[in-house]
PDB file of C-alpha atoms and ligand atoms in Angstrom:
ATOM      1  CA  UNK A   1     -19.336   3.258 -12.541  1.00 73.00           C
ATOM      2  CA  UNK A   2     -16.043   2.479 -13.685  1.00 80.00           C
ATOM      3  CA  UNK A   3     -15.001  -1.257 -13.521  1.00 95.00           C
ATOM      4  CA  UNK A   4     -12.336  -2.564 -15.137  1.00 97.00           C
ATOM      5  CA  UNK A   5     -12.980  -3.442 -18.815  1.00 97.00           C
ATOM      6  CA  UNK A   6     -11.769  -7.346 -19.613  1.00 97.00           C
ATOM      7  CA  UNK A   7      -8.545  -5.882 -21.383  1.00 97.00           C
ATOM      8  CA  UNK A   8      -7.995  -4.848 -17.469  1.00 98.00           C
ATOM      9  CA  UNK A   9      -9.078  -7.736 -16.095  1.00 98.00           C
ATOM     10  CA  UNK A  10      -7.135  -9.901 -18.486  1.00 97.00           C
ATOM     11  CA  UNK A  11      -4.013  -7.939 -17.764  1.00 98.00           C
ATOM     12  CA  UNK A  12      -4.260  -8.496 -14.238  1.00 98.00           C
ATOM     13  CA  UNK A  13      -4.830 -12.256 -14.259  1.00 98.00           C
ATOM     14  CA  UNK A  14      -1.573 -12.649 -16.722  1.00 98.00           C
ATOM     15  CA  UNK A  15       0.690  -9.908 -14.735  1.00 98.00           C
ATOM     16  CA  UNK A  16       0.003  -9.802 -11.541  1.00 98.00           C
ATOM     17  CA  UNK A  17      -1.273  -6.195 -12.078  1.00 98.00           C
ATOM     18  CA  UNK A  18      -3.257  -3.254 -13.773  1.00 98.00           C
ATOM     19  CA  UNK A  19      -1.772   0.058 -14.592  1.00 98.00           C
ATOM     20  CA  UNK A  20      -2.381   2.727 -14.994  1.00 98.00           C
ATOM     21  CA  UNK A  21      -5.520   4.033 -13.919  1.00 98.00           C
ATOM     22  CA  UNK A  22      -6.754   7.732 -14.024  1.00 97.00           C
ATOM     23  CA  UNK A  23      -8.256   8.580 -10.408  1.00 98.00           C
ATOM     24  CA  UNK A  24      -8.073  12.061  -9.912  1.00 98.00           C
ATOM     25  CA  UNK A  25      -6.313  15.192 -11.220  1.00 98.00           C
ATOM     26  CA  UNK A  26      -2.719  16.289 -10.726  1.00 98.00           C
ATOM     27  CA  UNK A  27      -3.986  19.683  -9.074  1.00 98.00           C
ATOM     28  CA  UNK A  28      -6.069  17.508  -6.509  1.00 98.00           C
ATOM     29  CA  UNK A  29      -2.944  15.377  -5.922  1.00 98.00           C
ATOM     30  CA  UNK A  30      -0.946  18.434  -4.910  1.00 98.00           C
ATOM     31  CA  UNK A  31      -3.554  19.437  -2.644  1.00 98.00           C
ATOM     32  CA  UNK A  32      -3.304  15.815  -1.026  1.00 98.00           C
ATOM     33  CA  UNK A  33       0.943  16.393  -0.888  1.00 98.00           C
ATOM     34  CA  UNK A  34      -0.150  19.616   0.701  1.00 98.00           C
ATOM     35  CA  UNK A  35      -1.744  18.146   3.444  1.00 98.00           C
ATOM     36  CA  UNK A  36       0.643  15.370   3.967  1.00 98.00           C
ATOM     37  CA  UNK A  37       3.229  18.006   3.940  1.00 98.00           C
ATOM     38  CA  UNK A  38       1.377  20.172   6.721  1.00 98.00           C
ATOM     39  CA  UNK A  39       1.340  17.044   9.046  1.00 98.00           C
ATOM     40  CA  UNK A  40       4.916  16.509   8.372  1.00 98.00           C
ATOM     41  CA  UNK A  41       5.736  19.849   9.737  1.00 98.00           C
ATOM     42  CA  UNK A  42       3.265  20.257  12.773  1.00 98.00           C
ATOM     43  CA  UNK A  43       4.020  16.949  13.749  1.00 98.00           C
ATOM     44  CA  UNK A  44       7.445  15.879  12.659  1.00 97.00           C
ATOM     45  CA  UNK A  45       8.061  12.518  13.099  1.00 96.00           C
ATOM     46  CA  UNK A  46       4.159  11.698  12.943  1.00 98.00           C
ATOM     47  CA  UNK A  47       4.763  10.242   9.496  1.00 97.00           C
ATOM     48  CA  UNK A  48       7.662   8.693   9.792  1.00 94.00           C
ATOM     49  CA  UNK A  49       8.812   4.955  10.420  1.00 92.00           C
ATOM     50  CA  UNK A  50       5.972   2.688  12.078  1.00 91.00           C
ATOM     51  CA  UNK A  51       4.220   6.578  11.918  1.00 96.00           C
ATOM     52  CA  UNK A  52       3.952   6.149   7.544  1.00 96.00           C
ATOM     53  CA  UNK A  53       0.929   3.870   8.621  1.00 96.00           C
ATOM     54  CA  UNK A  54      -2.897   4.497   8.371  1.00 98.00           C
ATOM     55  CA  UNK A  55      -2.284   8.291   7.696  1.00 98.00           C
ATOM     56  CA  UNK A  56      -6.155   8.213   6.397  1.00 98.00           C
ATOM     57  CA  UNK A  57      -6.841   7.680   9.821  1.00 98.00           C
ATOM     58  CA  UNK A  58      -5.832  11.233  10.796  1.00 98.00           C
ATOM     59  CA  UNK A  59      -5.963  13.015   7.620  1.00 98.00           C
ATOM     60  CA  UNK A  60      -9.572  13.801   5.706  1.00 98.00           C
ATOM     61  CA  UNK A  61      -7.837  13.922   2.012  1.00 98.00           C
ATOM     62  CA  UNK A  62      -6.005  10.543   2.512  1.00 98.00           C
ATOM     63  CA  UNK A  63      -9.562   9.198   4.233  1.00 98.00           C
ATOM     64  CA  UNK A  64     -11.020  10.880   0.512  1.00 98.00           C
ATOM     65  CA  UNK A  65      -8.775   8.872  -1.579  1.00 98.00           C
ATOM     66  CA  UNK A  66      -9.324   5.866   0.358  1.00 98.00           C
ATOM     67  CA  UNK A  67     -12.988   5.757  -0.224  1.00 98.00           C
ATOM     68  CA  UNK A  68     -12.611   7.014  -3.433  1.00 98.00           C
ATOM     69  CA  UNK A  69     -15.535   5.655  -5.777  1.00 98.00           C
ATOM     70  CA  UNK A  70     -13.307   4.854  -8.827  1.00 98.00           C
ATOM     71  CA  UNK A  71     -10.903   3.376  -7.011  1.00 98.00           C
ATOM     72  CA  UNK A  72     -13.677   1.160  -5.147  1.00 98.00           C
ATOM     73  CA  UNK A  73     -15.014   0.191  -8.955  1.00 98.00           C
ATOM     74  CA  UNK A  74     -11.803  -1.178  -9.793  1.00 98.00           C
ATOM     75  CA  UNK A  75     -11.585  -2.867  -6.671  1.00 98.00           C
ATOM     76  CA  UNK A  76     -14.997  -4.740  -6.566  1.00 98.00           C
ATOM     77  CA  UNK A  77     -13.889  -5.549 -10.038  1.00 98.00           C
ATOM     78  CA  UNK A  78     -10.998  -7.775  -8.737  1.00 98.00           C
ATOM     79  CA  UNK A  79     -12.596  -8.938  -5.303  1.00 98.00           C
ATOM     80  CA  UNK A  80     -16.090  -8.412  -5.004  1.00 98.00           C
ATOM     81  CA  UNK A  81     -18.546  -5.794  -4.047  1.00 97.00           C
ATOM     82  CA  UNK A  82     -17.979  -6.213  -0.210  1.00 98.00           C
ATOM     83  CA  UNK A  83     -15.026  -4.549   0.382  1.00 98.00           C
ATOM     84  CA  UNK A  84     -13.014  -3.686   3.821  1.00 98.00           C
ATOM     85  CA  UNK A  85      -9.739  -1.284   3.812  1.00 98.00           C
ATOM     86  CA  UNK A  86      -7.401  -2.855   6.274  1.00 96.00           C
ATOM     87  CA  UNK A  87      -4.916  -0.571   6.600  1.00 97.00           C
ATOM     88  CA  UNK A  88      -2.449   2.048   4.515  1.00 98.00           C
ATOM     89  CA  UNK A  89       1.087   2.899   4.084  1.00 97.00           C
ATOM     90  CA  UNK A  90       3.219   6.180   2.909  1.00 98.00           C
ATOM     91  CA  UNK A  91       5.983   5.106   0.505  1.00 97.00           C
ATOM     92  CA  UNK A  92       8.012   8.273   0.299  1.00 97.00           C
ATOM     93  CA  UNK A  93      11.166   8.209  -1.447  1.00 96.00           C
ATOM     94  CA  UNK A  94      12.982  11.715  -0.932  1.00 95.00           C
ATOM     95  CA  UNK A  95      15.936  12.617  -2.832  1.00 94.00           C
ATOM     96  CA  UNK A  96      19.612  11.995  -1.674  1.00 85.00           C
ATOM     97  CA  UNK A  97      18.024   9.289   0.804  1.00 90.00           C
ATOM     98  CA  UNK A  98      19.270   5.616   0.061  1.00 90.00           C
ATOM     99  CA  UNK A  99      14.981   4.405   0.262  1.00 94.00           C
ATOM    100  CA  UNK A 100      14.537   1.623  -2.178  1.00 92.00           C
ATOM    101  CA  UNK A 101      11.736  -1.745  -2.036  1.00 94.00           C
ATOM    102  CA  UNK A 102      13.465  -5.062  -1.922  1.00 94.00           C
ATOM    103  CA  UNK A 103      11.507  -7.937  -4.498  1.00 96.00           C
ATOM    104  CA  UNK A 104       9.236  -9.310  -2.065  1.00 97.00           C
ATOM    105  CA  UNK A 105       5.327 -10.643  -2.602  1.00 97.00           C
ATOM    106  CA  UNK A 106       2.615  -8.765  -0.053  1.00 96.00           C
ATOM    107  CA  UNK A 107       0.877 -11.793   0.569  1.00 96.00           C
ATOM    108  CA  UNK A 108       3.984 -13.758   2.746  1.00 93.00           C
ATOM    109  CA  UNK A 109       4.304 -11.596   5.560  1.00 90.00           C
ATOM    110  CA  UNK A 110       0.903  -9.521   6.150  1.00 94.00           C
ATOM    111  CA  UNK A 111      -0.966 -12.427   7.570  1.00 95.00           C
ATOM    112  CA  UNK A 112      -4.538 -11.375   5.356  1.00 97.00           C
ATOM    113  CA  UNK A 113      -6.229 -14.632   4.714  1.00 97.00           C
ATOM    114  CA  UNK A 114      -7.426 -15.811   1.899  1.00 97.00           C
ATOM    115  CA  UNK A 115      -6.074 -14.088  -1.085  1.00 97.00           C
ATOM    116  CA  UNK A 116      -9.334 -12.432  -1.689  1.00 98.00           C
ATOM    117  CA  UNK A 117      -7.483  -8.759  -1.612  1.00 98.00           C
ATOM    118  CA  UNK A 118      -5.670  -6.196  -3.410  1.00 98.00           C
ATOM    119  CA  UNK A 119      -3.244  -3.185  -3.114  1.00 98.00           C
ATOM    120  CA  UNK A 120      -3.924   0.103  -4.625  1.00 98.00           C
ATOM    121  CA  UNK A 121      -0.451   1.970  -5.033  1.00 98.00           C
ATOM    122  CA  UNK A 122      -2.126   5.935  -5.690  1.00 98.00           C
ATOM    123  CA  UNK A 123       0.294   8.123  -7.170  1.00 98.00           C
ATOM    124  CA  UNK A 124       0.528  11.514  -5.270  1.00 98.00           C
ATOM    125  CA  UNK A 125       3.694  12.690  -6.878  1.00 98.00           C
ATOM    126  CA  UNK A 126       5.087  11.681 -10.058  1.00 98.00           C
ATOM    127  CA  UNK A 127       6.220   8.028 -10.492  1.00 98.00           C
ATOM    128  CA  UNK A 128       8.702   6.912 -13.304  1.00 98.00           C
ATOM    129  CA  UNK A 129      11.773   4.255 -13.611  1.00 96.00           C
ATOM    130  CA  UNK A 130      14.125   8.370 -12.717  1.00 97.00           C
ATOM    131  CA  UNK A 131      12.862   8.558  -9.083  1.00 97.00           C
ATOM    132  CA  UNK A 132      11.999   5.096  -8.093  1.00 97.00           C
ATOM    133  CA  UNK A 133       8.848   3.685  -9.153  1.00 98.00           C
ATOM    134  CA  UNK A 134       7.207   0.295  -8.393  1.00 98.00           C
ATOM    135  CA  UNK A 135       8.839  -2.558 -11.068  1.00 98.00           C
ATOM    136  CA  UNK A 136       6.484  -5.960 -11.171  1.00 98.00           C
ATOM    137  CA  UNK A 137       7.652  -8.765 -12.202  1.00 98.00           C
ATOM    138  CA  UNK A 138       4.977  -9.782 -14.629  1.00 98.00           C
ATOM    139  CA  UNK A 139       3.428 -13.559 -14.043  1.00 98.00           C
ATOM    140  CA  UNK A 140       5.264 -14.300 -10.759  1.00 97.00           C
ATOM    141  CA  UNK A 141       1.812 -14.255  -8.705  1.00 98.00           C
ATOM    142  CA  UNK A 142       0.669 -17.127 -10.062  1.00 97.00           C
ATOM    143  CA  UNK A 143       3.546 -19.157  -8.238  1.00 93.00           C
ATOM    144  CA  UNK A 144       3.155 -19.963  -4.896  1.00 93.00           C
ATOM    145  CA  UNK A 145       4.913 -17.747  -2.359  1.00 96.00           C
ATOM    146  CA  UNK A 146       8.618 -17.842  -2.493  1.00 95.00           C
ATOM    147  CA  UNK A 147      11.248 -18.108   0.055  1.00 93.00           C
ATOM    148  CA  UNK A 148      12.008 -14.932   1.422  1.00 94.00           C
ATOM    149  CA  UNK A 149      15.535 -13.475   2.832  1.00 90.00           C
ATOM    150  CA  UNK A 150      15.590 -11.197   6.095  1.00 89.00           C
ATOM    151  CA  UNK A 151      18.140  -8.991   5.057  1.00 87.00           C
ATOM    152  CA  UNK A 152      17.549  -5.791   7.532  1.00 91.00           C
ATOM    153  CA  UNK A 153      19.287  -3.760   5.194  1.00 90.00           C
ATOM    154  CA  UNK A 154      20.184  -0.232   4.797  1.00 89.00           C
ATOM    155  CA  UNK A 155      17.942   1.881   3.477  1.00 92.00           C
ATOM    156  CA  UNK A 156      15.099  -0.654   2.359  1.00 91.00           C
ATOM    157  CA  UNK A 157      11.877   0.549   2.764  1.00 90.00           C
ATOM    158  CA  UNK A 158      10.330  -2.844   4.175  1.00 90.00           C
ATOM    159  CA  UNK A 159       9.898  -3.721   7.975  1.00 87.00           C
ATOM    160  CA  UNK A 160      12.665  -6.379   7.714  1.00 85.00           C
ATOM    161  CA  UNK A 161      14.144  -6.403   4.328  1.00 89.00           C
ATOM    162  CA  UNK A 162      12.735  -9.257   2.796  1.00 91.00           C
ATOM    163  CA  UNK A 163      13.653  -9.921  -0.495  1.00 94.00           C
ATOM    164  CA  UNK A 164      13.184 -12.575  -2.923  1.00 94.00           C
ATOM    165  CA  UNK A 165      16.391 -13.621  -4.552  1.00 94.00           C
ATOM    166  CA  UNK A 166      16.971 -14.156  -7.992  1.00 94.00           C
ATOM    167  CA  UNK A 167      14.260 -11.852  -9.816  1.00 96.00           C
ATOM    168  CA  UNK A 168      15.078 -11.066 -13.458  1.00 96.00           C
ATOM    169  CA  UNK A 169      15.367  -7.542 -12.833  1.00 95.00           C
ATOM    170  CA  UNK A 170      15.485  -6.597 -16.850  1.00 94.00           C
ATOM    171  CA  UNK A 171      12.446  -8.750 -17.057  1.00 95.00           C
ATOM    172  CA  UNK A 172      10.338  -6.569 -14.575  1.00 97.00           C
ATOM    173  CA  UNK A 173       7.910  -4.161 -15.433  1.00 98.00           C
ATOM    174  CA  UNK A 174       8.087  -0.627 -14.352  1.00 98.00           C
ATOM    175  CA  UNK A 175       4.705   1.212 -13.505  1.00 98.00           C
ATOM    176  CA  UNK A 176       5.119   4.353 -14.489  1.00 98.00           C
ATOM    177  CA  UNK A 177       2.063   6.761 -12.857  1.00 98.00           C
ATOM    178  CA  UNK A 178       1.152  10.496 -12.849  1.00 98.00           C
ATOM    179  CA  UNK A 179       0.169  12.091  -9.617  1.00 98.00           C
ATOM    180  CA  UNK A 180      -3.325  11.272  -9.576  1.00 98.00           C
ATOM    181  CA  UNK A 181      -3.068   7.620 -11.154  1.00 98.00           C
ATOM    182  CA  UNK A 182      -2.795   4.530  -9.525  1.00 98.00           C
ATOM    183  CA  UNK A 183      -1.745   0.913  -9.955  1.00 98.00           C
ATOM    184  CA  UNK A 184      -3.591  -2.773  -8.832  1.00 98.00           C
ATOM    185  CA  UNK A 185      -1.425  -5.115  -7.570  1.00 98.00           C
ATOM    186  CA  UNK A 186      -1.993  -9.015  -6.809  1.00 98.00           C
ATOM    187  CA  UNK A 187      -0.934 -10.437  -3.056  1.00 98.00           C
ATOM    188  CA  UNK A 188       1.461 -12.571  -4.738  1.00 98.00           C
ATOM    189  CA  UNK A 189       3.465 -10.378  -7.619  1.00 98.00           C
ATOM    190  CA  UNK A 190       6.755 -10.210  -7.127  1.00 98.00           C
ATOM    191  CA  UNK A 191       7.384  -6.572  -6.763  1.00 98.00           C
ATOM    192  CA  UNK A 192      10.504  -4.102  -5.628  1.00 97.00           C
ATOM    193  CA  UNK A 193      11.628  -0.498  -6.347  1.00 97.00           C
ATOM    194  CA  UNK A 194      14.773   1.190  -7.051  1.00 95.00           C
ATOM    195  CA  UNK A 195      16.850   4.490  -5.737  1.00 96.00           C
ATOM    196  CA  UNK A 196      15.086   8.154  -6.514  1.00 96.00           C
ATOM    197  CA  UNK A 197      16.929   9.534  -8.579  1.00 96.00           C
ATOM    198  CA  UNK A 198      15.847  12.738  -9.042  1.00 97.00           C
ATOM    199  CA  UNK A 199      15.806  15.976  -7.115  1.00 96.00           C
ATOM    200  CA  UNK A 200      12.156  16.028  -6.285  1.00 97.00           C
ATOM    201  CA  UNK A 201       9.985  13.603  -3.573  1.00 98.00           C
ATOM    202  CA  UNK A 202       8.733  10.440  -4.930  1.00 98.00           C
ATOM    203  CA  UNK A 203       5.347   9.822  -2.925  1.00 98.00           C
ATOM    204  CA  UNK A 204       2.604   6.691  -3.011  1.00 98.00           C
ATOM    205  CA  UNK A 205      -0.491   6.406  -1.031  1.00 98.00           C
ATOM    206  CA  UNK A 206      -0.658   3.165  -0.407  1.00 98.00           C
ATOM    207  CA  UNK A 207      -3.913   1.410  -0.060  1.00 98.00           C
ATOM    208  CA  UNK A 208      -2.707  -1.981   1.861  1.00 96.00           C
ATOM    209  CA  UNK A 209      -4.960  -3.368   1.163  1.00 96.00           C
ATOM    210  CA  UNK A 210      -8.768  -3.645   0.320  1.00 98.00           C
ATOM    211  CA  UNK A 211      -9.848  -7.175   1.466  1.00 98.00           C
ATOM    212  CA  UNK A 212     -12.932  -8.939   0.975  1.00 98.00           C
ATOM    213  CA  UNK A 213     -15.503  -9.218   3.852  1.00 98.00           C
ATOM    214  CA  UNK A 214     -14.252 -13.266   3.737  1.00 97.00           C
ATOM    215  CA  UNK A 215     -11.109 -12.639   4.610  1.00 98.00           C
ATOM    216  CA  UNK A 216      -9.199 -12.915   8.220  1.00 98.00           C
ATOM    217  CA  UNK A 217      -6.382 -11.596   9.530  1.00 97.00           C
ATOM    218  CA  UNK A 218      -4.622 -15.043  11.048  1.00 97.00           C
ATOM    219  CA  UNK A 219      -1.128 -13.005  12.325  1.00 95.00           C
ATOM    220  CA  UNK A 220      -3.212 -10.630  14.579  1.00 95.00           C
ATOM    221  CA  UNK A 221      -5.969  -7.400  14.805  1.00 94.00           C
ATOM    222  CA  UNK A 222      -6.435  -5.316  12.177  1.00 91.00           C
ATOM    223  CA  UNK A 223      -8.953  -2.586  12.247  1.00 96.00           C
ATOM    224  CA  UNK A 224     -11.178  -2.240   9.357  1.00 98.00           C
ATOM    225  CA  UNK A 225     -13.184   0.392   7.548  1.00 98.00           C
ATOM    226  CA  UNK A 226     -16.541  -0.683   5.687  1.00 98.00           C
ATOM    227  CA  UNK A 227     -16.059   0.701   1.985  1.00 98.00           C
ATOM    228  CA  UNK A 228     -18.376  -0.601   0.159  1.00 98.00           C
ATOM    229  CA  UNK A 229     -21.154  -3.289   0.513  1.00 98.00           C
ATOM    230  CA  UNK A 230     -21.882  -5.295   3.514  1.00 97.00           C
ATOM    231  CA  UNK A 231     -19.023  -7.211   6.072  1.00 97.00           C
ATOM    232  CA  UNK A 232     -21.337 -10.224   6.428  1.00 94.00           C
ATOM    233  CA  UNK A 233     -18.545 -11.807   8.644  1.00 97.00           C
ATOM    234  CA  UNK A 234     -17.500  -9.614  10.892  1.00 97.00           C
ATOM    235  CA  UNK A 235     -14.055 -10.778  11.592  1.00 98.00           C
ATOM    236  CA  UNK A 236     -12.457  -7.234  12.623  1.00 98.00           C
ATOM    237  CA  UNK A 237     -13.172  -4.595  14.299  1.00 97.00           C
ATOM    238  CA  UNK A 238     -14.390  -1.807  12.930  1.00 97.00           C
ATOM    239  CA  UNK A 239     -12.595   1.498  13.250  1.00 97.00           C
ATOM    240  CA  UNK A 240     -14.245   5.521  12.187  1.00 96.00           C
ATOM    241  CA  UNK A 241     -13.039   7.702   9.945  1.00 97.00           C
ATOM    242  CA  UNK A 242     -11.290  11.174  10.766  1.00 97.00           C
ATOM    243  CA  UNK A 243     -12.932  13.893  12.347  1.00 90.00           C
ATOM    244  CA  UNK A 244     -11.094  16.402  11.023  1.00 97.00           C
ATOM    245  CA  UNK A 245      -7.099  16.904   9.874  1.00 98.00           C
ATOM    246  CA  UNK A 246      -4.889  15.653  12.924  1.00 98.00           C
ATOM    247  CA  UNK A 247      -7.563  14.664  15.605  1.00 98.00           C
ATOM    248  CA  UNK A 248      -6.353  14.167  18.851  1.00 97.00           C
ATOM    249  CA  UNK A 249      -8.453  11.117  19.632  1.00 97.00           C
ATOM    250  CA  UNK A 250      -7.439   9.920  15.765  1.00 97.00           C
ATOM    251  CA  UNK A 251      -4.027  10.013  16.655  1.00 98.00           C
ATOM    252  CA  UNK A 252      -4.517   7.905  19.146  1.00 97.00           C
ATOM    253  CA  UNK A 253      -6.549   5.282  16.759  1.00 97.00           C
ATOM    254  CA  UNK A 254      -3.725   5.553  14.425  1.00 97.00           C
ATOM    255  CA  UNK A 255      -1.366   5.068  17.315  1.00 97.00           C
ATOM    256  CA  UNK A 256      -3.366   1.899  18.242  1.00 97.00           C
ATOM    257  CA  UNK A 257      -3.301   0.367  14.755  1.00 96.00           C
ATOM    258  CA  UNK A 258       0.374   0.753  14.034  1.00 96.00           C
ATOM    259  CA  UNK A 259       1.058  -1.269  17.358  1.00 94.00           C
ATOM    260  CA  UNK A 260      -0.736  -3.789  16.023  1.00 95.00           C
ATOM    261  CA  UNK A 261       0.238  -3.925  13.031  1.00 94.00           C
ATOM    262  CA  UNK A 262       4.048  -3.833  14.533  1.00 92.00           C
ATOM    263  CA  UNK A 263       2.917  -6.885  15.968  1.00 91.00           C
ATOM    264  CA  UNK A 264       1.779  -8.764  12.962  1.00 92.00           C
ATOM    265  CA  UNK A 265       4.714  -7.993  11.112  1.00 89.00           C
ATOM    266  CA  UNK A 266       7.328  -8.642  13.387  1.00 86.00           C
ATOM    267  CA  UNK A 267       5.651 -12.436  14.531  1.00 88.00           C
ATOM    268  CA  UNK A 268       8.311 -14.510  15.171  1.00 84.00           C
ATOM    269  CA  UNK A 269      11.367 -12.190  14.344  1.00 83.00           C
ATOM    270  CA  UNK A 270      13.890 -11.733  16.870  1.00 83.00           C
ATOM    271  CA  UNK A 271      14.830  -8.803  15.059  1.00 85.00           C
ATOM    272  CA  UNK A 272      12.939  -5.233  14.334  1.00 84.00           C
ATOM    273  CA  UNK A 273      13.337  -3.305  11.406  1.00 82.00           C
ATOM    274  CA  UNK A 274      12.901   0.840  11.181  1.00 82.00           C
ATOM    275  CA  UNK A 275       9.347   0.707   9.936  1.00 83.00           C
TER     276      UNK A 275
HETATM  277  O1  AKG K   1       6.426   2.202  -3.089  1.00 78.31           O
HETATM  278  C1  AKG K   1       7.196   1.318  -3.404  1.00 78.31           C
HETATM  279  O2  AKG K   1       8.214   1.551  -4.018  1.00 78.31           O
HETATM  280  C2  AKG K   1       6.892  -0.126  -3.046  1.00 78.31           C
HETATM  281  C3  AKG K   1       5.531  -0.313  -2.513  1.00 78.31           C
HETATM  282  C4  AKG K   1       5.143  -1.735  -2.267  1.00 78.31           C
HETATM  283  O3  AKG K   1       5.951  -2.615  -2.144  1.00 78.31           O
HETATM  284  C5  AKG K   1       3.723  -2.049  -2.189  1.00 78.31           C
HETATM  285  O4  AKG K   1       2.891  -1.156  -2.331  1.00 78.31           O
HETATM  286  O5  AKG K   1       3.379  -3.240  -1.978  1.00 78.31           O
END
């Protein structure tokens, strides 16, 4: 068992976060780019946009990661030992593409109530302040949630650009992972991302996120996986895990999800984004 020790713990309830943390080894995480990589290119476009959701649905490795037993340690650490995954995302960053992460907080758009969850951001490439990686803004979660801007801009990587204004950006923190580590982050951090910079992909698996059995999801359906413990509530419904790599009938689970989850984060926008 590897829970968090209190240094952890206390770093989490002053920042807003915990990083890094060793999960797995770099050779493993290449084998998990592999196989993201071989969907890619059987199935271009499978990955991309509203596709860079639930990708553990359809692929074993990502379905690995997301049950992975450290990661589930650390977890339970933060929100208990019942513990539901309610979805994932792909944040690739290739070179020469404009992809960066407007400051936003998870918690004000993705409808999971109460705040009895966290994100696990798994490094499968590389991450460093060179090609892009996640900057916190240390403290900001224990604000309430902020006013957010719909800015539908270029090249951000979130459904409708919402950004917080104002963040001290030489104040933020920049988590800087090797393939195979991965950060915690709170529902209500302030967090963003800059350009890659670098000639090489920058790729997170994004756990998002690992609620407690408690919690509802008040914007819509979400699917859930049991990962640990018991769901003594039963709020969602529950969905399998992949047969093998690119199942036909989990394509069509995956396909299922991501419309609902188009739904919940679209409520009440006239507007849709690219993701
Ligand atoms: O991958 C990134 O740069 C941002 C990811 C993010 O915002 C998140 O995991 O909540």
């Amino acid at each position: 068992m590897t829970y968090l020790s209190s240094n952890q713990l206390k770093q989490y309830e002053d920042e807003g976060f915990v990083s890094p943390i060793n999960i797995f080894s770099k050779e493993k995480a290449k084998e998990i780019r592999n196989e993201i990589e071989l969907i890619e290119k059987e199935m271009p476009g499978e990955l991309d946009k509203s596709g860079r959701y639930n990708a553990h649905l359809i692929s074993p490795l990502l379905d690995e990661v997301t049950h992975n037993s450290k990661i589930l340690d650390a977890v339970q650490s933060l929100i208990g030992e019942n513990i539901l995954v309610c979805g994932t995302t792909l944040f690739i960053k290739n070179p020469n593409e404009k992809g960066f992460v407007s400051y936003h907080q998870d918690a004000k758009y993705i409808g999971l109530e109460p705040h009895n969850w966290v994100t696990a951001w798994v490094a499968i490439t590389d991450s460093n302040a060179h090609n892009g990686c996640m900057r916190m803004w240390s403290g900001s979660h224990k604000d309430n949630l902020k006013d957010h801007e719909q800015m539908f801009n270029e090249g951000n990587l979130l459904t409708r650009g919402q950004t917080v204004n104002n963040v001290p950006k030489e104040k933020t923190t920049p988590l800087v992972l090797e393939a195979g580590q991965m950060s915690l982050h709170h529902p209500k951090v302030v967090h963003g991302s800059d350009l890659n910079k670098s000639d090489d992909r920058r790729i997170g698996f994004v756990i998002q996120s690992y609620i407690g059995s408690n919690v509802k999801q008040v914007l819509g359906k979400n699917g859930v996986q049991l990962a640990r413990g018991k769901d003594n509530y039963n709020f969602h419904e529950t969905i399998g895990r992949p047969k093998s790599l690119m199942d036909k009938n989990d394509l069509k689970i995956k396909k299922r999800e991501n419309d609902n989850l188009q739904e919940i984060f679209y409520k009440g926008s006239s507007k849709k984004g690219n993701y």
